[in-house]
Amino acid sequence: MSDQSSRSNSSLASVLSPSLQELERACRLTPVLGSVAARLAALVEDLSHPPMVAVFGSFKAGKSTLINGLLNQEVVKTSVVPANARVILLQYSDEPTLVGFTSSGEKRTYNPEHLHSIAFEGNESFAAVRRDLSHLVYGWPHERLRQMVLIDTPGLNATFEDHALSTGDILSRVDVFVLVTPFMGAGRAGEIEFLRKLGRTVDLLVINRIDFAHEEEGPIDEQLSQMARRYGDLVNDYVGVSAISAIRARENSDSALLTKSRWQQFTDTFDKVFRTRAQERKSTNALRQLKGTLNEAGNAVNQLVRATRLDLQTAYSVIRTTHSDRLAARSRLGAWKVRSSQSWAETVLDLSGIPKAIQTKIQVLVQELSGLRAEMRANQAETVKCRSEQVRFDNRVRTS
């Protein structure tokens, strides 16, 4: 990533994150906005990390091998049978770490040595743990992970609806899509259908295992070009490589094999695509997610306002009847006070750097909360007045 791109990401995070954190804390004060708070927390977390690059493709296309090649070490497991059962986000950490997230957003910390046991099928002792998780975040000390978060996904042997990319919020958080396809199976109907349902253009098509190419079928570049054309406008760019040959070449210091694997051409193309598309996509995705989250927050606040007014109106109607009912109403008011929060209206947001449309939306939410708080105070004052009148009435009855 260029220095300019890094500064852009840092600037976006510094502008949005403080205000989003304040709004998240305000939302967490009531169960009604719990889901909004969770989405805001995820967005803040995304803003603190570099752009996300999803590497996906069919089983045995070489996704994990490609990632291991980029990191120059076997970080994720490769297998002769379908293995990866959960999305794995690989991000920078000074030392290995492993955190799992449930579908409800709960965070769980694990021993990083258990990555393969938890993430991959086959180890039944971790089956219950694996079943509860939506994805894993694995921290690893590699310089490339300072620039990007790499996402290793299950193979496309599952249907689109069952595939991990189509569940949760992973899809909306991806900034760059990299499709890995085998040289001998590029452009298969099932793969094309998956891409159409994905609804996002693939930024880079990686045609892996070019060592299977036959010279009698023409120059390798022409073969790669023909394969890329099968995808039409579903992909933006393509490159051929043999990831396994590149890894073997580096292990054995075989420069001739490394050249033949076209690893340098792959990394150059990969880095070019990342530099030109990742940061713009990350900013766009962040603002798109924020818009949806704020809309959800606005709807929830409106529902809360309506429900609260109805609840209070019912309570004050009961207060004006009998003493026993008045005690019940007081209990209801106390429960409502616990469910909501007296500190909502005091939440002060730093909105100075947020784009105008976002700023306006957040201010509307804060005004709604302030109005709700003011109304609650007025109603509580009315309650005190009613109680005083009742006390005076009771006294007059006793003395008469």
mmCIF file of C-alpha atoms in Angstrom:
data_model
loop_
_atom_site.group_PDB
_atom_site.id
_atom_site.type_symbol
_atom_site.label_atom_id
_atom_site.label_comp_id
_atom_site.label_asym_id
_atom_site.label_seq_id
_atom_site.Cartn_x
_atom_site.Cartn_y
_atom_site.Cartn_z
ATOM 1 C CA MET A 1 0.000 0.000 0.000
ATOM 2 C CA SER A 2 1.332 3.470 -0.804
ATOM 3 C CA ASP A 3 2.012 6.037 1.942
ATOM 4 C CA GLN A 4 -0.807 8.151 0.521
ATOM 5 C CA SER A 5 -3.231 5.229 0.758
ATOM 6 C CA SER A 6 -2.152 4.528 4.343
ATOM 7 C CA ARG A 7 -2.681 8.170 5.280
ATOM 8 C CA SER A 8 -6.112 8.097 3.626
ATOM 9 C CA ASN A 9 -7.146 5.081 5.668
ATOM 10 C CA SER A 10 -5.795 6.636 8.871
ATOM 11 C CA SER A 11 -7.597 9.913 8.112
ATOM 12 C CA LEU A 12 -10.924 8.158 7.519
ATOM 13 C CA ALA A 13 -10.581 6.251 10.792
ATOM 14 C CA SER A 14 -9.618 9.372 12.760
ATOM 15 C CA VAL A 15 -12.596 11.304 11.367
ATOM 16 C CA LEU A 16 -15.289 8.663 11.827
ATOM 17 C CA SER A 17 -14.203 6.405 14.695
ATOM 18 C CA PRO A 18 -14.521 8.785 17.701
ATOM 19 C CA SER A 19 -18.080 9.799 16.827
ATOM 20 C CA LEU A 20 -19.093 6.243 15.966
ATOM 21 C CA GLN A 21 -17.746 5.007 19.302
ATOM 22 C CA GLU A 22 -19.809 7.631 21.139
ATOM 23 C CA LEU A 23 -22.923 6.651 19.206
ATOM 24 C CA GLU A 24 -22.211 2.962 19.857
ATOM 25 C CA ARG A 25 -22.007 3.580 23.609
ATOM 26 C CA ALA A 26 -25.307 5.479 23.496
ATOM 27 C CA CYS A 27 -26.968 2.636 21.581
ATOM 28 C CA ARG A 28 -25.695 -0.016 23.990
ATOM 29 C CA LEU A 29 -27.619 1.654 26.820
ATOM 30 C CA THR A 30 -30.861 0.074 25.602
ATOM 31 C CA PRO A 31 -31.586 -3.443 24.312
ATOM 32 C CA VAL A 32 -33.671 -1.989 21.482
ATOM 33 C CA LEU A 33 -30.503 -0.703 19.789
ATOM 34 C CA GLY A 34 -28.268 -3.667 20.641
ATOM 35 C CA SER A 35 -27.953 -4.825 17.026
ATOM 36 C CA VAL A 36 -27.134 -1.294 15.890
ATOM 37 C CA ALA A 37 -24.418 -1.056 18.533
ATOM 38 C CA ALA A 38 -22.912 -4.356 17.335
ATOM 39 C CA ARG A 39 -22.811 -3.121 13.722
ATOM 40 C CA LEU A 40 -21.241 0.162 14.787
ATOM 41 C CA ALA A 41 -18.605 -1.745 16.767
ATOM 42 C CA ALA A 42 -17.800 -3.893 13.717
ATOM 43 C CA LEU A 43 -17.525 -0.790 11.542
ATOM 44 C CA VAL A 44 -15.164 0.900 14.000
ATOM 45 C CA GLU A 45 -13.110 -2.300 14.083
ATOM 46 C CA ASP A 46 -12.936 -2.382 10.273
ATOM 47 C CA LEU A 47 -11.848 1.250 10.117
ATOM 48 C CA SER A 48 -8.939 0.478 12.433
ATOM 49 C CA HIS A 49 -7.633 -2.177 10.046
ATOM 50 C CA PRO A 50 -6.285 -1.977 6.489
ATOM 51 C CA PRO A 51 -8.432 -2.995 3.479
ATOM 52 C CA MET A 52 -9.760 -6.563 3.335
ATOM 53 C CA VAL A 53 -8.814 -8.890 0.466
ATOM 54 C CA ALA A 54 -10.990 -12.001 0.074
ATOM 55 C CA VAL A 55 -9.319 -14.970 -1.623
ATOM 56 C CA PHE A 56 -11.952 -17.438 -2.781
ATOM 57 C CA GLY A 57 -12.422 -20.199 -5.330
ATOM 58 C CA SER A 58 -13.328 -23.846 -5.767
ATOM 59 C CA PHE A 59 -11.948 -26.671 -3.659
ATOM 60 C CA LYS A 60 -8.279 -27.442 -4.474
ATOM 61 C CA ALA A 61 -7.913 -24.328 -6.624
ATOM 62 C CA GLY A 62 -4.944 -23.342 -4.480
ATOM 63 C CA LYS A 63 -6.385 -20.538 -2.323
ATOM 64 C CA SER A 64 -4.529 -21.447 0.856
ATOM 65 C CA THR A 65 -1.352 -22.235 -1.090
ATOM 66 C CA LEU A 66 -1.510 -18.779 -2.681
ATOM 67 C CA ILE A 67 -1.969 -17.103 0.725
ATOM 68 C CA ASN A 68 0.905 -19.118 2.196
ATOM 69 C CA GLY A 69 3.035 -18.019 -0.750
ATOM 70 C CA LEU A 70 2.186 -14.369 -0.139
ATOM 71 C CA LEU A 71 3.134 -14.764 3.522
ATOM 72 C CA ASN A 72 6.156 -16.961 2.699
ATOM 73 C CA GLN A 73 5.100 -19.504 5.327
ATOM 74 C CA GLU A 74 2.399 -22.137 5.803
ATOM 75 C CA VAL A 75 0.021 -20.094 7.905
ATOM 76 C CA VAL A 76 -3.211 -21.723 6.698
ATOM 77 C CA LYS A 77 -3.679 -25.424 6.172
ATOM 78 C CA THR A 78 -3.752 -27.132 2.771
ATOM 79 C CA SER A 79 -5.391 -30.525 2.362
ATOM 80 C CA VAL A 80 -6.280 -33.176 -0.201
ATOM 81 C CA VAL A 81 -9.876 -33.133 1.069
ATOM 82 C CA PRO A 82 -12.208 -30.157 1.649
ATOM 83 C CA ALA A 83 -11.026 -28.786 4.978
ATOM 84 C CA ASN A 84 -11.629 -25.104 5.662
ATOM 85 C CA ALA A 85 -15.033 -24.849 7.345
ATOM 86 C CA ARG A 86 -14.866 -21.229 8.542
ATOM 87 C CA VAL A 87 -13.778 -17.906 7.144
ATOM 88 C CA ILE A 88 -10.327 -16.966 8.465
ATOM 89 C CA LEU A 89 -9.273 -13.325 8.581
ATOM 90 C CA LEU A 90 -5.489 -12.978 8.645
ATOM 91 C CA GLN A 91 -4.332 -9.656 10.071
ATOM 92 C CA TYR A 92 -1.134 -8.220 11.498
ATOM 93 C CA SER A 93 -0.157 -8.902 15.067
ATOM 94 C CA ASP A 94 3.210 -8.668 16.827
ATOM 95 C CA GLU A 95 2.702 -12.262 17.931
ATOM 96 C CA PRO A 96 0.297 -15.066 16.934
ATOM 97 C CA THR A 97 -3.257 -14.559 18.235
ATOM 98 C CA LEU A 98 -6.575 -16.277 17.572
ATOM 99 C CA VAL A 99 -10.039 -14.809 18.184
ATOM 100 C CA GLY A 100 -13.366 -16.340 17.194
ATOM 101 C CA PHE A 101 -16.644 -14.491 16.600
ATOM 102 C CA THR A 102 -20.094 -16.003 16.962
ATOM 103 C CA SER A 103 -23.007 -15.049 14.704
ATOM 104 C CA SER A 104 -24.256 -12.739 17.483
ATOM 105 C CA GLY A 105 -20.933 -10.872 17.590
ATOM 106 C CA GLU A 106 -19.589 -12.459 20.781
ATOM 107 C CA LYS A 107 -15.784 -12.536 20.862
ATOM 108 C CA ARG A 108 -13.892 -15.597 22.120
ATOM 109 C CA THR A 109 -10.123 -15.944 22.529
ATOM 110 C CA TYR A 110 -8.344 -19.222 21.739
ATOM 111 C CA ASN A 111 -4.839 -20.626 21.740
ATOM 112 C CA PRO A 112 -3.408 -19.699 18.290
ATOM 113 C CA GLU A 113 -1.944 -23.198 18.046
ATOM 114 C CA HIS A 114 -5.529 -24.478 17.710
ATOM 115 C CA LEU A 115 -6.246 -22.564 14.491
ATOM 116 C CA HIS A 116 -6.322 -25.630 12.245
ATOM 117 C CA SER A 117 -8.187 -27.751 14.790
ATOM 118 C CA ILE A 118 -10.957 -25.155 15.100
ATOM 119 C CA ALA A 119 -11.171 -23.849 11.540
ATOM 120 C CA PHE A 120 -10.936 -27.109 9.607
ATOM 121 C CA GLU A 121 -13.145 -30.161 9.493
ATOM 122 C CA GLY A 122 -11.812 -33.433 10.830
ATOM 123 C CA ASN A 123 -11.039 -32.678 14.479
ATOM 124 C CA GLU A 124 -14.196 -33.754 16.295
ATOM 125 C CA SER A 125 -12.969 -32.527 19.689
ATOM 126 C CA PHE A 126 -13.474 -28.958 18.408
ATOM 127 C CA ALA A 127 -16.718 -29.640 16.537
ATOM 128 C CA ALA A 128 -18.902 -27.850 19.127
ATOM 129 C CA VAL A 129 -16.585 -24.840 19.167
ATOM 130 C CA ARG A 130 -16.529 -24.685 15.365
ATOM 131 C CA ARG A 131 -20.321 -24.935 15.128
ATOM 132 C CA ASP A 132 -20.842 -21.761 17.190
ATOM 133 C CA LEU A 133 -18.410 -19.601 15.202
ATOM 134 C CA SER A 134 -19.101 -17.467 12.140
ATOM 135 C CA HIS A 135 -15.458 -16.586 11.473
ATOM 136 C CA LEU A 136 -11.980 -16.510 12.999
ATOM 137 C CA VAL A 137 -9.391 -13.732 13.169
ATOM 138 C CA TYR A 138 -5.796 -14.950 13.191
ATOM 139 C CA GLY A 139 -3.044 -12.472 14.056
ATOM 140 C CA TRP A 140 0.337 -13.092 12.438
ATOM 141 C CA PRO A 141 3.561 -11.015 12.327
ATOM 142 C CA HIS A 142 4.124 -10.446 8.590
ATOM 143 C CA GLU A 143 4.774 -7.100 6.917
ATOM 144 C CA ARG A 144 2.238 -7.705 4.149
ATOM 145 C CA LEU A 145 -0.471 -7.958 6.795
ATOM 146 C CA ARG A 146 0.307 -4.395 7.860
ATOM 147 C CA GLN A 147 -1.051 -3.372 4.451
ATOM 148 C CA MET A 148 -4.065 -5.671 4.146
ATOM 149 C CA VAL A 149 -6.266 -8.234 5.866
ATOM 150 C CA LEU A 150 -6.260 -11.496 3.880
ATOM 151 C CA ILE A 151 -9.421 -13.597 4.054
ATOM 152 C CA ASP A 152 -9.210 -17.339 3.425
ATOM 153 C CA THR A 153 -12.615 -18.822 2.610
ATOM 154 C CA PRO A 154 -14.166 -22.299 2.270
ATOM 155 C CA GLY A 155 -14.251 -23.758 -1.229
ATOM 156 C CA LEU A 156 -17.049 -23.065 -3.663
ATOM 157 C CA ASN A 157 -18.122 -26.698 -3.509
ATOM 158 C CA ALA A 158 -21.001 -25.347 -1.378
ATOM 159 C CA THR A 159 -23.915 -23.527 -2.971
ATOM 160 C CA PHE A 160 -23.803 -19.745 -2.901
ATOM 161 C CA GLU A 161 -26.459 -19.571 -0.184
ATOM 162 C CA ASP A 162 -24.432 -21.926 2.019
ATOM 163 C CA HIS A 163 -21.071 -20.362 1.300
ATOM 164 C CA ALA A 164 -19.493 -18.329 4.075
ATOM 165 C CA LEU A 165 -19.105 -15.256 1.869
ATOM 166 C CA SER A 166 -22.894 -14.990 1.582
ATOM 167 C CA THR A 167 -23.520 -15.155 5.343
ATOM 168 C CA GLY A 168 -23.148 -12.598 8.101
ATOM 169 C CA ASP A 169 -21.573 -9.304 7.149
ATOM 170 C CA ILE A 170 -18.328 -10.622 5.650
ATOM 171 C CA LEU A 171 -19.398 -9.846 2.084
ATOM 172 C CA SER A 172 -20.117 -6.179 2.806
ATOM 173 C CA ARG A 173 -16.753 -5.768 4.518
ATOM 174 C CA VAL A 174 -14.615 -7.084 1.636
ATOM 175 C CA ASP A 175 -12.755 -4.394 -0.302
ATOM 176 C CA VAL A 176 -10.945 -6.498 -2.939
ATOM 177 C CA PHE A 177 -12.086 -9.846 -4.392
ATOM 178 C CA VAL A 178 -9.481 -12.299 -5.682
ATOM 179 C CA LEU A 179 -10.811 -15.423 -7.420
ATOM 180 C CA VAL A 180 -8.426 -18.387 -7.647
ATOM 181 C CA THR A 181 -9.297 -20.918 -10.342
ATOM 182 C CA PRO A 182 -7.353 -24.001 -11.532
ATOM 183 C CA PHE A 183 -5.822 -23.903 -15.011
ATOM 184 C CA MET A 184 -7.609 -27.117 -15.989
ATOM 185 C CA GLY A 185 -11.030 -25.926 -14.771
ATOM 186 C CA ALA A 186 -11.213 -22.174 -15.384
ATOM 187 C CA GLY A 187 -14.595 -20.746 -16.284
ATOM 188 C CA ARG A 188 -16.789 -23.671 -15.263
ATOM 189 C CA ALA A 189 -20.533 -23.070 -15.268
ATOM 190 C CA GLY A 190 -20.884 -23.438 -11.500
ATOM 191 C CA GLU A 191 -18.139 -20.922 -10.900
ATOM 192 C CA ILE A 192 -19.664 -18.383 -13.312
ATOM 193 C CA GLU A 193 -23.075 -18.813 -11.666
ATOM 194 C CA PHE A 194 -21.551 -18.166 -8.249
ATOM 195 C CA LEU A 195 -19.959 -14.939 -9.489
ATOM 196 C CA ARG A 196 -23.255 -13.703 -10.921
ATOM 197 C CA LYS A 197 -24.969 -14.269 -7.579
ATOM 198 C CA LEU A 198 -22.072 -12.635 -5.758
ATOM 199 C CA GLY A 199 -23.097 -9.305 -7.254
ATOM 200 C CA ARG A 200 -19.558 -7.877 -7.089
ATOM 201 C CA THR A 201 -16.982 -7.711 -9.871
ATOM 202 C CA VAL A 202 -13.859 -9.768 -9.209
ATOM 203 C CA ASP A 203 -10.851 -7.473 -9.027
ATOM 204 C CA LEU A 204 -8.277 -10.125 -9.895
ATOM 205 C CA LEU A 205 -8.703 -13.550 -11.486
ATOM 206 C CA VAL A 206 -5.761 -15.794 -10.570
ATOM 207 C CA ILE A 207 -5.415 -18.755 -12.934
ATOM 208 C CA ASN A 208 -3.368 -21.124 -10.810
ATOM 209 C CA ARG A 209 -1.323 -24.221 -11.702
ATOM 210 C CA ILE A 210 -0.055 -23.000 -15.055
ATOM 211 C CA ASP A 211 2.464 -25.874 -14.853
ATOM 212 C CA PHE A 212 -0.393 -27.977 -16.300
ATOM 213 C CA ALA A 213 -0.305 -25.965 -19.540
ATOM 214 C CA HIS A 214 0.662 -27.831 -22.732
ATOM 215 C CA GLU A 215 2.882 -26.074 -25.260
ATOM 216 C CA GLU A 216 1.125 -27.763 -28.199
ATOM 217 C CA GLU A 217 -2.035 -25.836 -27.306
ATOM 218 C CA GLY A 218 -0.305 -22.540 -27.965
ATOM 219 C CA PRO A 219 1.643 -19.881 -26.034
ATOM 220 C CA ILE A 220 0.759 -19.732 -22.362
ATOM 221 C CA ASP A 221 -0.283 -16.066 -22.589
ATOM 222 C CA GLU A 222 -2.829 -16.858 -25.301
ATOM 223 C CA GLN A 223 -4.237 -19.737 -23.262
ATOM 224 C CA LEU A 224 -4.592 -17.477 -20.216
ATOM 225 C CA SER A 225 -6.282 -14.787 -22.295
ATOM 226 C CA GLN A 226 -8.800 -17.276 -23.686
ATOM 227 C CA MET A 227 -9.615 -18.511 -20.176
ATOM 228 C CA ALA A 228 -10.094 -14.970 -18.843
ATOM 229 C CA ARG A 229 -12.530 -14.158 -21.665
ATOM 230 C CA ARG A 230 -14.844 -16.900 -20.382
ATOM 231 C CA TYR A 231 -15.660 -14.661 -17.423
ATOM 232 C CA GLY A 232 -16.661 -11.654 -19.530
ATOM 233 C CA ASP A 233 -17.220 -8.539 -17.443
ATOM 234 C CA LEU A 234 -17.313 -10.527 -14.194
ATOM 235 C CA VAL A 235 -13.555 -9.923 -13.709
ATOM 236 C CA ASN A 236 -11.431 -6.785 -14.079
ATOM 237 C CA ASP A 237 -7.939 -8.248 -14.403
ATOM 238 C CA TYR A 238 -6.204 -11.636 -14.567
ATOM 239 C CA VAL A 239 -2.825 -13.256 -14.078
ATOM 240 C CA GLY A 240 -1.410 -16.788 -14.352
ATOM 241 C CA VAL A 241 0.784 -18.431 -11.716
ATOM 242 C CA SER A 242 1.822 -21.723 -10.174
ATOM 243 C CA ALA A 243 1.766 -21.064 -6.436
ATOM 244 C CA ILE A 244 2.985 -24.517 -5.435
ATOM 245 C CA SER A 245 5.929 -24.297 -7.858
ATOM 246 C CA ALA A 246 6.848 -20.896 -6.451
ATOM 247 C CA ILE A 247 6.860 -22.243 -2.895
ATOM 248 C CA ARG A 248 8.995 -25.232 -3.888
ATOM 249 C CA ALA A 249 11.359 -22.982 -5.834
ATOM 250 C CA ARG A 250 11.927 -20.728 -2.842
ATOM 251 C CA GLU A 251 12.396 -23.688 -0.512
ATOM 252 C CA ASN A 252 15.057 -25.135 -2.839
ATOM 253 C CA SER A 253 16.514 -21.803 -4.029
ATOM 254 C CA ASP A 254 15.622 -22.815 -7.606
ATOM 255 C CA SER A 255 15.590 -19.534 -9.553
ATOM 256 C CA ALA A 256 14.687 -21.226 -12.854
ATOM 257 C CA LEU A 257 11.581 -22.852 -11.348
ATOM 258 C CA LEU A 258 10.650 -19.585 -9.647
ATOM 259 C CA THR A 259 10.776 -17.780 -12.995
ATOM 260 C CA LYS A 260 8.736 -20.503 -14.659
ATOM 261 C CA SER A 261 6.088 -20.243 -11.922
ATOM 262 C CA ARG A 262 5.526 -16.564 -12.847
ATOM 263 C CA TRP A 263 5.421 -15.668 -9.167
ATOM 264 C CA GLN A 264 6.957 -12.236 -9.727
ATOM 265 C CA GLN A 265 4.348 -11.383 -12.379
ATOM 266 C CA PHE A 266 1.635 -12.501 -9.975
ATOM 267 C CA THR A 267 2.854 -10.412 -7.018
ATOM 268 C CA ASP A 268 3.357 -7.356 -9.245
ATOM 269 C CA THR A 269 -0.204 -7.650 -10.596
ATOM 270 C CA PHE A 270 -1.640 -8.403 -7.168
ATOM 271 C CA ASP A 271 0.042 -5.355 -5.615
ATOM 272 C CA LYS A 272 -1.002 -3.118 -8.522
ATOM 273 C CA VAL A 273 -4.655 -4.157 -8.214
ATOM 274 C CA PHE A 274 -4.529 -3.687 -4.459
ATOM 275 C CA ARG A 275 -2.975 -0.211 -4.668
ATOM 276 C CA THR A 276 -5.406 1.081 -7.277
ATOM 277 C CA ARG A 277 -8.652 -0.305 -5.850
ATOM 278 C CA ALA A 278 -8.406 -1.223 -2.188
ATOM 279 C CA GLN A 279 -8.472 2.144 -0.430
ATOM 280 C CA GLU A 280 -11.239 3.642 -2.552
ATOM 281 C CA ARG A 281 -13.327 0.518 -1.983
ATOM 282 C CA LYS A 282 -12.704 0.582 1.768
ATOM 283 C CA SER A 283 -13.873 4.185 2.081
ATOM 284 C CA THR A 284 -16.931 3.518 -0.088
ATOM 285 C CA ASN A 285 -17.828 0.355 1.830
ATOM 286 C CA ALA A 286 -17.448 2.111 5.182
ATOM 287 C CA LEU A 287 -19.765 4.942 4.181
ATOM 288 C CA ARG A 288 -22.289 2.502 2.666
ATOM 289 C CA GLN A 289 -22.360 0.425 5.853
ATOM 290 C CA LEU A 290 -22.636 3.550 7.982
ATOM 291 C CA LYS A 291 -25.616 4.790 5.993
ATOM 292 C CA GLY A 292 -27.457 1.492 6.480
ATOM 293 C CA THR A 293 -26.597 1.354 10.172
ATOM 294 C CA LEU A 294 -27.757 4.910 10.803
ATOM 295 C CA ASN A 295 -31.016 4.215 8.990
ATOM 296 C CA GLU A 296 -31.532 1.185 11.220
ATOM 297 C CA ALA A 297 -30.725 3.278 14.296
ATOM 298 C CA GLY A 298 -33.202 5.950 13.221
ATOM 299 C CA ASN A 299 -35.989 3.406 12.765
ATOM 300 C CA ALA A 300 -35.251 1.819 16.135
ATOM 301 C CA VAL A 301 -35.252 5.197 17.898
ATOM 302 C CA ASN A 302 -38.595 6.097 16.307
ATOM 303 C CA GLN A 303 -40.066 2.816 17.521
ATOM 304 C CA LEU A 304 -38.638 3.443 20.976
ATOM 305 C CA VAL A 305 -40.143 6.933 21.082
ATOM 306 C CA ARG A 306 -43.587 5.628 20.109
ATOM 307 C CA ALA A 307 -43.426 2.736 22.572
ATOM 308 C CA THR A 308 -42.190 5.004 25.373
ATOM 309 C CA ARG A 309 -44.938 7.570 24.874
ATOM 310 C CA LEU A 310 -47.574 4.835 24.923
ATOM 311 C CA ASP A 311 -46.014 3.296 28.019
ATOM 312 C CA LEU A 312 -45.928 6.622 29.870
ATOM 313 C CA GLN A 313 -49.441 7.589 28.863
ATOM 314 C CA THR A 314 -50.734 4.280 30.216
ATOM 315 C CA ALA A 315 -48.729 4.712 33.411
ATOM 316 C CA TYR A 316 -50.039 8.205 34.150
ATOM 317 C CA SER A 317 -53.597 7.091 33.468
ATOM 318 C CA VAL A 318 -53.170 4.421 36.135
ATOM 319 C CA ILE A 319 -51.599 6.918 38.564
ATOM 320 C CA ARG A 320 -54.755 8.993 38.491
ATOM 321 C CA THR A 321 -56.961 6.074 39.647
ATOM 322 C CA THR A 322 -56.272 4.137 42.840
ATOM 323 C CA HIS A 323 -53.411 4.029 45.308
ATOM 324 C CA SER A 324 -52.634 0.357 44.604
ATOM 325 C CA ASP A 325 -52.592 0.942 40.885
ATOM 326 C CA ARG A 326 -50.398 3.966 41.490
ATOM 327 C CA LEU A 327 -47.814 1.715 43.130
ATOM 328 C CA ALA A 328 -47.935 -0.622 40.124
ATOM 329 C CA ALA A 329 -47.447 2.329 37.794
ATOM 330 C CA ARG A 330 -44.463 3.482 39.817
ATOM 331 C CA SER A 331 -42.963 0.027 39.380
ATOM 332 C CA ARG A 332 -43.521 0.198 35.621
ATOM 333 C CA LEU A 333 -41.882 3.603 35.460
ATOM 334 C CA GLY A 334 -38.912 2.293 37.385
ATOM 335 C CA ALA A 335 -38.526 -0.640 35.015
ATOM 336 C CA TRP A 336 -38.778 1.688 32.003
ATOM 337 C CA LYS A 337 -36.130 3.937 33.516
ATOM 338 C CA VAL A 338 -33.761 0.982 33.849
ATOM 339 C CA ARG A 339 -34.406 -0.220 30.287
ATOM 340 C CA SER A 340 -33.734 3.186 28.835
ATOM 341 C CA SER A 341 -31.044 5.632 29.898
ATOM 342 C CA GLN A 342 -30.937 9.059 31.458
ATOM 343 C CA SER A 343 -27.559 9.711 29.878
ATOM 344 C CA TRP A 344 -28.596 9.449 26.226
ATOM 345 C CA ALA A 345 -29.241 13.153 25.809
ATOM 346 C CA GLU A 346 -25.951 14.027 27.523
ATOM 347 C CA THR A 347 -23.983 12.079 24.907
ATOM 348 C CA VAL A 348 -21.825 14.625 23.111
ATOM 349 C CA LEU A 349 -20.560 13.628 19.678
ATOM 350 C CA ASP A 350 -17.517 15.092 17.976
ATOM 351 C CA LEU A 351 -18.965 15.645 14.501
ATOM 352 C CA SER A 352 -16.409 18.110 13.139
ATOM 353 C CA GLY A 353 -14.891 15.911 10.462
ATOM 354 C CA ILE A 354 -17.806 13.755 9.352
ATOM 355 C CA PRO A 355 -19.242 14.373 5.888
ATOM 356 C CA LYS A 356 -22.349 16.553 5.979
ATOM 357 C CA ALA A 357 -24.893 13.834 5.168
ATOM 358 C CA ILE A 358 -23.595 11.550 7.917
ATOM 359 C CA GLN A 359 -23.317 14.446 10.349
ATOM 360 C CA THR A 360 -26.932 15.424 9.747
ATOM 361 C CA LYS A 361 -28.154 11.854 10.271
ATOM 362 C CA ILE A 362 -26.327 11.446 13.575
ATOM 363 C CA GLN A 363 -27.532 14.852 14.780
ATOM 364 C CA VAL A 364 -31.137 13.858 14.038
ATOM 365 C CA LEU A 365 -30.682 10.743 16.177
ATOM 366 C CA VAL A 366 -29.196 12.767 19.014
ATOM 367 C CA GLN A 367 -32.066 15.267 18.804
ATOM 368 C CA GLU A 368 -34.584 12.435 18.992
ATOM 369 C CA LEU A 369 -32.852 11.108 22.088
ATOM 370 C CA SER A 370 -32.701 14.591 23.618
ATOM 371 C CA GLY A 371 -36.403 15.111 22.949
ATOM 372 C CA LEU A 372 -37.190 11.756 24.505
ATOM 373 C CA ARG A 373 -35.199 12.679 27.590
ATOM 374 C CA ALA A 374 -36.908 16.074 27.875
ATOM 375 C CA GLU A 375 -40.328 14.461 27.551
ATOM 376 C CA MET A 376 -39.446 11.942 30.221
ATOM 377 C CA ARG A 377 -38.460 14.769 32.603
ATOM 378 C CA ALA A 378 -41.698 16.619 31.924
ATOM 379 C CA ASN A 379 -43.736 13.480 32.526
ATOM 380 C CA GLN A 380 -41.841 12.718 35.717
ATOM 381 C CA ALA A 381 -42.564 16.242 36.936
ATOM 382 C CA GLU A 382 -46.241 15.678 36.183
ATOM 383 C CA THR A 383 -46.058 12.412 38.143
ATOM 384 C CA VAL A 384 -44.665 14.243 41.189
ATOM 385 C CA LYS A 385 -47.454 16.818 40.914
ATOM 386 C CA CYS A 386 -50.101 14.060 40.756
ATOM 387 C CA ARG A 387 -48.630 12.374 43.789
ATOM 388 C CA SER A 388 -48.633 15.645 45.769
ATOM 389 C CA GLU A 389 -52.264 16.249 44.911
ATOM 390 C CA GLN A 390 -53.145 12.708 45.972
ATOM 391 C CA VAL A 391 -51.334 13.170 49.298
ATOM 392 C CA ARG A 392 -53.246 16.406 49.976
ATOM 393 C CA PHE A 393 -56.520 14.673 49.056
ATOM 394 C CA ASP A 394 -55.762 11.739 51.383
ATOM 395 C CA ASN A 395 -54.948 14.141 54.223
ATOM 396 C CA ARG A 396 -58.210 15.990 53.754
ATOM 397 C CA VAL A 397 -60.117 12.670 53.819
ATOM 398 C CA ARG A 398 -58.440 11.622 57.079
ATOM 399 C CA THR A 399 -59.094 14.943 58.843
ATOM 400 C CA SER A 400 -62.703 15.261 57.733
#
